[in-house]
XYZ file of C-alpha atoms in Angstrom:
546
model
C -108.351 -134.515 -0.374
C -109.947 -137.533 -1.784
C -112.714 -135.578 -3.614
C -110.082 -133.300 -4.958
C -107.944 -136.376 -6.316
C -110.977 -137.625 -8.056
C -111.553 -134.330 -9.773
C -108.090 -134.024 -11.059
C -107.684 -137.779 -12.298
C -110.716 -139.777 -13.204
C -112.656 -136.634 -14.171
C -110.203 -136.074 -16.889
C -111.025 -139.304 -18.536
C -114.881 -139.971 -17.871
C -117.999 -137.994 -18.291
C -119.471 -139.880 -15.320
C -116.932 -138.076 -13.063
C -117.754 -134.790 -14.598
C -121.219 -135.075 -12.895
C -119.428 -135.825 -9.497
C -117.326 -132.717 -10.133
C -120.179 -130.548 -10.602
C -121.841 -131.849 -7.427
C -118.838 -131.277 -5.392
C -118.465 -127.655 -6.987
C -121.878 -126.750 -5.485
C -125.343 -126.194 -6.594
C -124.757 -122.504 -8.195
C -122.133 -124.078 -10.541
C -124.388 -126.938 -11.344
C -127.216 -124.817 -12.085
C -125.370 -122.491 -14.484
C -123.289 -125.039 -16.283
C -124.786 -128.675 -15.958
C -126.332 -130.229 -19.017
C -129.934 -129.407 -19.093
C -129.630 -126.169 -17.123
C -131.422 -123.136 -18.765
C -129.101 -121.627 -21.309
C -129.247 -118.593 -23.636
C -131.131 -119.083 -26.820
C -130.615 -117.570 -30.254
C -133.896 -115.485 -30.344
C -132.986 -113.744 -26.966
C -129.460 -113.129 -27.880
C -130.529 -111.478 -31.224
C -133.091 -109.386 -29.472
C -130.434 -108.499 -26.641
C -128.179 -107.134 -29.329
C -130.603 -104.345 -29.779
C -131.661 -103.974 -26.177
C -130.549 -101.218 -23.905
C -127.182 -101.420 -22.132
C -128.965 -102.028 -18.744
C -130.669 -105.089 -20.182
C -127.342 -106.332 -21.747
C -125.556 -105.779 -18.532
C -128.087 -107.856 -16.458
C -127.914 -110.789 -18.972
C -124.193 -110.601 -19.202
C -123.771 -111.573 -15.653
C -126.081 -114.570 -16.398
C -124.299 -115.769 -19.528
C -127.447 -114.626 -21.444
C -129.599 -117.238 -19.578
C -133.322 -116.330 -19.557
C -135.171 -115.676 -16.313
C -138.917 -115.699 -16.843
C -139.388 -119.238 -18.072
C -142.029 -120.396 -15.860
C -145.333 -119.007 -14.449
C -144.366 -119.257 -10.874
C -141.581 -116.737 -11.155
C -143.551 -114.470 -13.343
C -146.318 -114.478 -10.655
C -143.716 -113.607 -8.012
C -142.708 -110.676 -10.065
C -146.268 -109.606 -10.706
C -147.109 -109.730 -6.964
C -143.746 -107.942 -6.007
C -144.606 -105.104 -8.375
C -148.021 -104.617 -6.677
C -146.366 -104.166 -3.268
C -144.371 -101.092 -4.387
C -147.222 -99.006 -3.038
C -145.541 -99.454 0.220
C -142.706 -97.395 -1.156
C -145.104 -94.562 -2.399
C -144.763 -95.624 -5.979
C -147.614 -96.434 -8.148
C -147.808 -100.261 -9.023
C -149.911 -99.411 -12.036
C -146.764 -97.965 -13.602
C -145.313 -101.274 -14.173
C -148.529 -102.788 -15.511
C -148.342 -106.134 -13.621
C -151.505 -107.527 -14.861
C -150.597 -106.927 -18.450
C -147.339 -108.564 -17.612
C -149.246 -111.697 -16.338
C -151.486 -111.821 -19.427
C -148.474 -111.589 -21.832
C -146.882 -114.370 -19.926
C -149.660 -116.669 -20.774
C -148.949 -116.575 -24.481
C -145.223 -116.447 -24.146
C -145.028 -119.470 -21.889
C -147.501 -121.820 -23.363
C -146.265 -125.000 -24.821
C -145.142 -124.580 -28.441
C -144.823 -120.730 -28.248
C -142.579 -119.080 -30.872
C -139.091 -118.325 -29.770
C -139.344 -114.727 -30.784
C -142.536 -114.360 -28.584
C -140.718 -115.998 -25.651
C -137.774 -113.644 -26.177
C -139.909 -110.451 -26.321
C -141.658 -111.450 -23.199
C -138.431 -112.093 -21.534
C -137.004 -108.755 -22.122
C -140.385 -107.013 -21.412
C -140.442 -108.637 -17.884
C -136.751 -107.759 -17.159
C -137.051 -104.201 -18.566
C -140.107 -103.755 -16.116
C -138.082 -105.175 -13.357
C -135.201 -102.794 -14.002
C -137.481 -99.832 -14.125
C -138.950 -100.608 -10.772
C -135.380 -101.149 -9.256
C -134.315 -97.852 -10.492
C -137.207 -95.976 -9.438
C -136.838 -97.564 -6.006
C -133.080 -96.786 -5.616
C -132.836 -93.471 -7.360
C -136.448 -92.104 -7.512
C -139.053 -92.024 -10.415
C -139.186 -88.250 -10.913
C -136.440 -86.040 -12.333
C -136.172 -83.204 -9.685
C -134.887 -80.698 -12.160
C -138.032 -80.828 -14.260
C -140.166 -79.717 -11.245
C -137.725 -77.488 -9.305
C -135.795 -74.591 -10.786
C -133.616 -74.360 -7.601
C -132.389 -78.071 -7.722
C -128.691 -78.365 -7.915
C -128.049 -81.897 -6.586
C -126.360 -84.574 -8.627
C -128.272 -87.720 -8.630
C -125.972 -90.719 -9.321
C -126.761 -93.217 -11.871
C -128.211 -96.434 -10.371
C -125.742 -98.807 -8.772
C -127.678 -102.069 -8.908
C -125.925 -105.141 -7.824
C -126.778 -107.154 -10.872
C -124.944 -110.293 -9.938
C -126.797 -110.492 -6.528
C -130.041 -109.649 -8.290
C -129.540 -112.338 -10.661
C -128.700 -114.919 -7.807
C -131.946 -113.948 -6.102
C -134.077 -114.430 -9.332
C -132.373 -117.919 -9.851
C -133.651 -118.820 -6.464
C -137.115 -117.454 -7.528
C -136.985 -114.846 -4.718
C -138.089 -111.729 -6.433
C -139.002 -109.849 -3.344
C -135.434 -110.245 -2.195
C -134.072 -109.010 -5.559
C -136.258 -105.940 -5.234
C -135.224 -105.245 -1.665
C -131.631 -105.106 -2.881
C -132.509 -101.712 -4.559
C -134.393 -100.183 -1.659
C -132.395 -97.329 0.263
C -130.833 -99.100 3.194
C -131.272 -96.146 5.542
C -133.284 -95.914 8.737
C -135.071 -92.705 7.863
C -136.341 -94.365 4.671
C -137.667 -97.406 6.535
C -139.407 -95.068 9.152
C -141.064 -93.196 6.221
C -142.296 -96.676 4.847
C -143.517 -97.477 8.421
C -145.403 -94.035 8.558
C -146.868 -94.589 5.178
C -148.337 -97.972 6.336
C -149.557 -96.359 9.491
C -151.353 -93.463 7.667
C -152.727 -95.911 5.247
C -154.210 -97.897 8.060
C -155.828 -94.881 9.319
C -157.358 -94.169 5.967
C -158.852 -97.794 5.851
C -160.358 -97.082 9.084
C -162.163 -93.995 8.076
C -159.499 -91.296 8.518
C -160.229 -88.482 11.123
C -163.000 -85.782 11.461
C -162.474 -82.227 10.140
C -162.679 -79.787 13.077
C -165.031 -76.739 12.648
C -163.574 -73.496 12.069
C -164.363 -72.021 15.478
C -164.191 -68.251 15.861
C -162.263 -68.317 19.064
C -159.182 -70.541 19.686
C -159.678 -73.817 21.846
C -157.979 -73.331 25.120
C -157.115 -75.709 28.065
C -160.335 -75.875 30.335
C -162.661 -75.343 27.347
C -165.639 -77.711 26.947
C -168.027 -78.645 24.200
C -168.379 -80.722 21.103
C -165.542 -79.130 19.387
C -163.217 -80.472 22.226
C -164.630 -83.865 21.778
C -163.785 -83.686 17.921
C -160.330 -82.450 18.745
C -159.822 -85.397 21.084
C -161.004 -87.839 18.386
C -158.706 -86.150 15.777
C -155.653 -86.684 18.029
C -156.567 -90.194 19.158
C -156.891 -91.280 15.384
C -153.085 -90.736 14.857
C -151.843 -92.784 17.950
C -152.782 -90.944 21.261
C -154.606 -93.973 22.760
C -154.876 -92.098 26.166
C -157.323 -89.671 24.637
C -160.113 -92.195 23.840
C -163.108 -91.835 25.948
C -164.569 -95.098 26.994
C -168.337 -96.057 26.383
C -169.581 -96.936 29.938
C -172.527 -98.724 28.268
C -170.324 -101.656 27.607
C -168.988 -102.072 31.082
C -171.830 -100.490 33.272
C -170.676 -102.324 36.446
C -167.125 -101.174 36.338
C -165.984 -97.783 37.412
C -164.001 -96.468 34.536
C -160.968 -94.225 34.623
C -161.591 -92.606 31.235
C -161.284 -88.933 30.222
C -164.435 -86.748 29.808
C -164.725 -86.422 26.028
C -165.773 -82.762 25.970
C -163.282 -81.493 28.401
C -159.935 -79.879 27.460
C -157.948 -81.641 30.165
C -154.191 -82.019 30.740
C -153.920 -85.103 28.776
C -155.473 -83.273 25.660
C -153.345 -80.284 26.307
C -150.056 -82.500 26.158
C -151.379 -84.157 23.062
C -152.091 -80.781 21.289
C -148.518 -79.571 22.321
C -146.894 -82.707 20.850
C -148.975 -82.302 17.740
C -147.660 -78.740 17.443
C -144.045 -79.635 18.096
C -144.451 -82.274 15.233
C -145.784 -79.660 12.840
C -143.327 -76.691 13.623
C -145.944 -74.682 15.470
C -145.657 -72.842 18.567
C -146.331 -75.469 21.314
C -148.600 -73.569 23.711
C -151.438 -76.082 23.752
C -153.905 -73.691 22.153
C -155.731 -74.560 18.904
C -155.442 -71.348 16.939
C -155.695 -70.813 13.160
C -152.381 -72.356 12.298
C -152.798 -75.550 14.598
C -156.484 -75.827 13.282
C -155.219 -75.698 9.623
C -152.762 -78.366 10.427
C -155.240 -80.584 12.301
C -157.697 -80.251 9.211
C -155.242 -81.691 6.601
C -156.827 -84.833 5.444
C -155.272 -88.274 5.883
C -155.116 -88.487 2.100
C -153.021 -85.172 2.084
C -150.664 -86.586 4.645
C -150.328 -89.867 2.827
C -149.208 -87.866 -0.354
C -146.842 -85.859 1.687
C -145.224 -88.857 2.972
C -144.902 -90.263 -0.637
C -143.323 -87.174 -1.768
C -140.600 -87.193 0.966
C -139.936 -90.954 0.284
C -139.102 -89.831 -3.238
C -136.921 -87.028 -2.071
C -135.260 -89.687 0.262
C -134.421 -91.889 -2.935
C -132.968 -88.852 -4.606
C -130.647 -88.067 -1.752
C -129.942 -91.200 0.227
C -126.933 -92.493 -1.843
C -123.195 -91.621 -1.890
C -123.402 -89.821 1.320
C -120.191 -89.595 3.331
C -119.744 -90.702 6.974
C -119.262 -87.039 7.817
C -121.044 -84.044 6.401
C -123.261 -81.107 7.189
C -127.013 -81.515 6.288
C -129.196 -78.398 5.974
C -132.799 -79.280 6.402
C -134.500 -76.410 4.665
C -138.192 -76.963 5.417
C -137.323 -78.124 8.873
C -135.176 -74.994 9.745
C -132.556 -77.359 10.959
C -128.910 -78.019 10.553
C -127.023 -81.182 11.621
C -123.201 -81.834 11.369
C -122.571 -85.613 11.286
C -118.954 -85.391 12.780
C -116.276 -87.919 12.029
C -116.279 -89.161 15.737
C -119.918 -90.290 15.315
C -121.396 -87.298 17.238
C -123.948 -85.156 15.737
C -124.094 -81.294 16.267
C -127.411 -79.620 15.658
C -128.641 -76.131 15.430
C -131.734 -74.006 14.457
C -131.403 -72.015 11.277
C -133.202 -69.249 9.253
C -133.715 -70.032 5.561
C -134.986 -68.167 2.446
C -138.321 -66.587 2.292
C -140.722 -68.197 -0.171
C -139.955 -65.550 -2.791
C -136.208 -65.986 -2.290
C -135.848 -69.703 -1.880
C -132.902 -71.521 -0.399
C -131.951 -73.943 -3.180
C -131.310 -77.664 -2.809
C -127.579 -78.406 -3.673
C -124.575 -80.455 -2.717
C -121.095 -79.065 -2.376
C -118.004 -78.855 -0.096
C -117.230 -76.460 2.634
C -113.805 -75.000 1.483
C -113.068 -71.979 3.867
C -114.416 -69.673 6.451
C -114.607 -65.826 6.277
C -113.737 -64.175 9.668
C -115.176 -60.643 10.321
C -116.822 -60.473 6.928
C -117.664 -57.629 4.825
C -121.028 -57.649 3.016
C -121.433 -56.824 -0.544
C -125.258 -56.323 -1.276
C -126.319 -59.083 -3.757
C -127.813 -57.942 -6.993
C -131.347 -59.008 -6.228
C -131.427 -57.303 -2.789
C -129.653 -54.325 -4.337
C -132.344 -54.101 -6.989
C -135.479 -54.809 -5.090
C -134.717 -53.766 -1.545
C -131.883 -51.274 -1.234
C -132.141 -48.947 -4.379
C -135.871 -47.959 -3.777
C -134.596 -46.850 -0.229
C -131.574 -45.083 -1.364
C -133.745 -43.208 -4.021
C -136.195 -41.999 -1.335
C -133.359 -41.029 1.127
C -129.571 -40.864 0.330
C -128.867 -40.906 4.032
C -129.944 -44.632 4.195
C -126.395 -45.424 3.106
C -124.854 -43.709 6.083
C -127.328 -45.272 8.297
C -126.561 -48.747 7.162
C -122.796 -48.068 7.031
C -122.841 -48.823 3.123
C -119.914 -47.602 0.969
C -120.465 -47.168 -2.738
C -117.701 -48.879 -4.888
C -116.951 -48.894 -8.531
C -116.691 -52.337 -10.316
C -112.848 -52.173 -9.745
C -113.375 -51.655 -5.959
C -112.614 -47.764 -5.867
C -114.746 -45.881 -3.194
C -117.194 -43.440 -4.889
C -119.096 -40.396 -3.670
C -122.748 -41.321 -3.273
C -123.764 -37.726 -4.306
C -121.957 -38.283 -7.703
C -124.188 -41.329 -8.608
C -127.282 -41.193 -10.720
C -129.464 -43.577 -8.390
C -132.106 -43.830 -11.126
C -129.490 -45.516 -13.110
C -126.510 -46.459 -10.956
C -124.811 -48.770 -13.615
C -122.426 -51.388 -12.150
C -121.704 -49.848 -8.525
C -121.553 -52.052 -5.701
C -122.580 -51.412 -2.057
C -120.575 -52.949 0.727
C -120.966 -52.853 4.390
C -117.865 -52.977 6.669
C -117.454 -55.667 9.171
C -118.901 -55.009 12.487
C -121.760 -55.921 14.846
C -124.528 -54.552 12.573
C -123.300 -56.403 9.489
C -125.896 -58.921 8.070
C -123.377 -61.675 8.043
C -122.322 -61.290 11.775
C -118.915 -62.354 12.580
C -118.414 -65.310 10.448
C -119.340 -66.965 7.132
C -119.053 -70.683 6.113
C -118.393 -70.744 2.382
C -118.961 -73.519 -0.304
C -118.780 -73.120 -3.973
C -122.236 -72.996 -5.736
C -123.826 -71.133 -8.500
C -126.607 -69.618 -6.288
C -124.220 -67.576 -4.161
C -125.603 -68.878 -0.812
C -123.671 -69.814 2.358
C -124.075 -70.401 5.955
C -123.437 -67.369 8.310
C -123.760 -65.819 11.625
C -126.452 -62.921 12.108
C -126.958 -60.149 14.670
C -130.710 -60.771 14.535
C -130.516 -63.831 16.916
C -134.000 -63.273 18.226
C -135.392 -64.809 14.966
C -134.124 -68.309 16.058
C -136.870 -68.550 18.758
C -139.652 -68.410 16.076
C -141.294 -71.875 15.219
C -141.269 -70.991 11.420
C -138.367 -69.206 10.105
C -138.306 -68.590 6.426
C -137.191 -65.123 6.751
C -133.804 -64.728 4.983
C -132.816 -63.690 1.314
C -131.825 -67.250 0.450
C -128.635 -67.637 2.511
C -128.819 -69.739 5.911
C -128.343 -68.164 9.127
C -127.055 -70.581 11.789
C -127.538 -70.298 15.475
C -124.231 -70.710 17.391
C -122.392 -70.836 14.161
C -119.065 -69.880 15.972
C -119.338 -73.388 17.601
C -119.938 -75.017 14.337
C -116.866 -73.304 12.853
C -114.579 -74.451 15.578
C -115.849 -77.944 15.254
C -115.085 -77.634 11.479
C -111.548 -76.497 12.343
C -110.929 -79.320 14.840
C -112.334 -82.141 12.659
C -110.336 -80.909 9.741
C -106.890 -80.432 11.502
C -107.193 -76.678 10.967
C -105.132 -75.103 13.635
C -107.018 -71.964 14.615
C -109.062 -70.688 17.474
C -112.245 -69.024 15.949
C -112.877 -66.646 18.834
C -109.332 -65.315 18.736
C -109.440 -64.699 15.051
C -112.751 -62.579 15.460
C -111.242 -60.746 18.418
C -108.422 -59.204 16.340
C -110.864 -57.621 14.092
C -109.257 -58.312 10.757
C -111.350 -59.607 7.830
C -109.676 -62.878 6.583
C -110.292 -66.045 4.833
C -109.200 -69.297 6.474
C -108.898 -72.447 4.338
C -109.832 -75.791 5.836
C -107.136 -78.325 5.750
C -109.831 -80.870 4.293
C -113.068 -79.937 2.678
C -116.304 -80.930 4.282
C -119.341 -82.154 2.286
C -122.523 -79.986 2.698
C -126.008 -80.984 1.551
C -129.003 -78.549 1.459
C -132.170 -80.462 1.013
C -135.912 -79.947 1.475
C -137.930 -82.270 3.622
C -141.666 -81.666 4.497
C -141.873 -84.958 6.491
C -139.309 -86.026 8.904
C -139.141 -89.115 11.197
C -138.617 -88.099 14.955
C -136.913 -89.920 17.666
C -140.263 -90.948 19.436
C -141.254 -92.834 16.328
C -143.849 -90.226 15.082
C -143.491 -88.323 11.657
C -143.041 -84.569 11.863
C -145.024 -82.794 9.149
C -143.587 -79.333 8.163
C -145.421 -76.555 6.277
C -144.523 -76.623 2.561
C -143.013 -73.144 2.604
C -141.930 -73.484 -1.010
C -145.140 -75.075 -2.430
C -143.050 -77.945 -3.878
C -145.152 -80.934 -2.638
C -148.004 -80.753 -5.041
C -145.827 -80.701 -8.223
C -143.812 -83.560 -7.057
C -146.967 -85.594 -6.084
C -148.564 -84.836 -9.576
C -145.202 -86.050 -11.183
C -145.148 -89.229 -9.039
C -148.823 -89.999 -10.114
C -148.057 -89.419 -13.770
C -147.764 -92.621 -15.752
C -144.359 -93.587 -17.141
C -143.231 -95.175 -20.316
C -141.194 -98.334 -19.720
């Protein structure tokens, strides 16, 4: 109370008490408003008037006070920019050494005000570019992926918090505020550091392309090379000890050239983490994955860190995530549980797109109208060879208005706008249920009569839509979680084709990951089924204009 009383009496009459008031108000207030604190200058204000809105917004939260007015904070910026390789970005994009050189001229005693102001904005422009790339990604996905239909929200940088960290001289903390605050992203960062350490240690040996697969019980130098390859990524129990170092001690170490049980289990683990059949046999597919170099794996991790920056923002607590390259669907439920299922996705020439939408309704006992691409490329050639194909597949011929037509009356060399539709039933390609969400690609989640396909390790087998194992269970969870009072199995049992609207829409995201952190701490590397990694890595390595 005494301090407050001073503030409102004596401080109204004396400049001396104004200093006490500032001290009592705290260091932040004193720093920004005290006599002698750095203030905006005319040259900076004039150049800010012509600067980008992002720069003006940063300085607006600071009252146009400059940031980069001593060598120490510039050095902190330079060193922080150089650490962005830990996020898979290229520090050279931000030209840290050029920035340091420019600071010498701008910060020297007697430097021209315009030179200082130009450097001030150059440094801030560089920082904002790095923060934006770190939060939302450097590459525009639409420029390299025709199937991309995901909105990337504008950066949501907390400029006030960033400004406070800069006033404290803590540039690394300011940069950390832009980093995606999600565990998968941090796991990818840790994985990148791990594989770069492997690279520093010399990588791993390439295995010989042996004519016959390596099998449990085999012996030879190829087995020793396989052991060394798997030990390099963290299977420490596979290292064979050198008895020459400890001649008097009986060592419990594996025979390096013997394909023993420990090596079998390490191969199976590797296969599971690369979406391969985990049979413990090193056949052609496993050999190809083993012979990917450490440099290639590092680039693959970098590409997926960029994909994470595209996606990991604005996500609701509850949503359906379709992992295309991982053949995996996860439903993050409102109660915190996660439901998971295997899926079948589009073949490489009929790719499942990346998109974000909302599940609006379910179709029970669906009919199937043959999509234009499948009609043109798959069905019409078969119909032209044998008109009986229509009856075999229970396909009806319909006019554009929906009127059923006689197949014999159609010129199948030029059928015009006719449609082919398959009635609901056990052989219908959509199975018993479809989960629908608006999108321009006409894809959806659905059941399938071909359930044996889910047992395959690699499942890029559909025409673009996503087949979901146990989709009836997913449908019931969607009903329950949205307050939609229906029993899925009863609806199916009555045989009627109907649409059921969800009481509340459920967000759905279809995304493409070729690297995924696993619960055991290792990274799972998936085949790049749509050949998207190379274009992304090339774009990541392309210099930018700041």
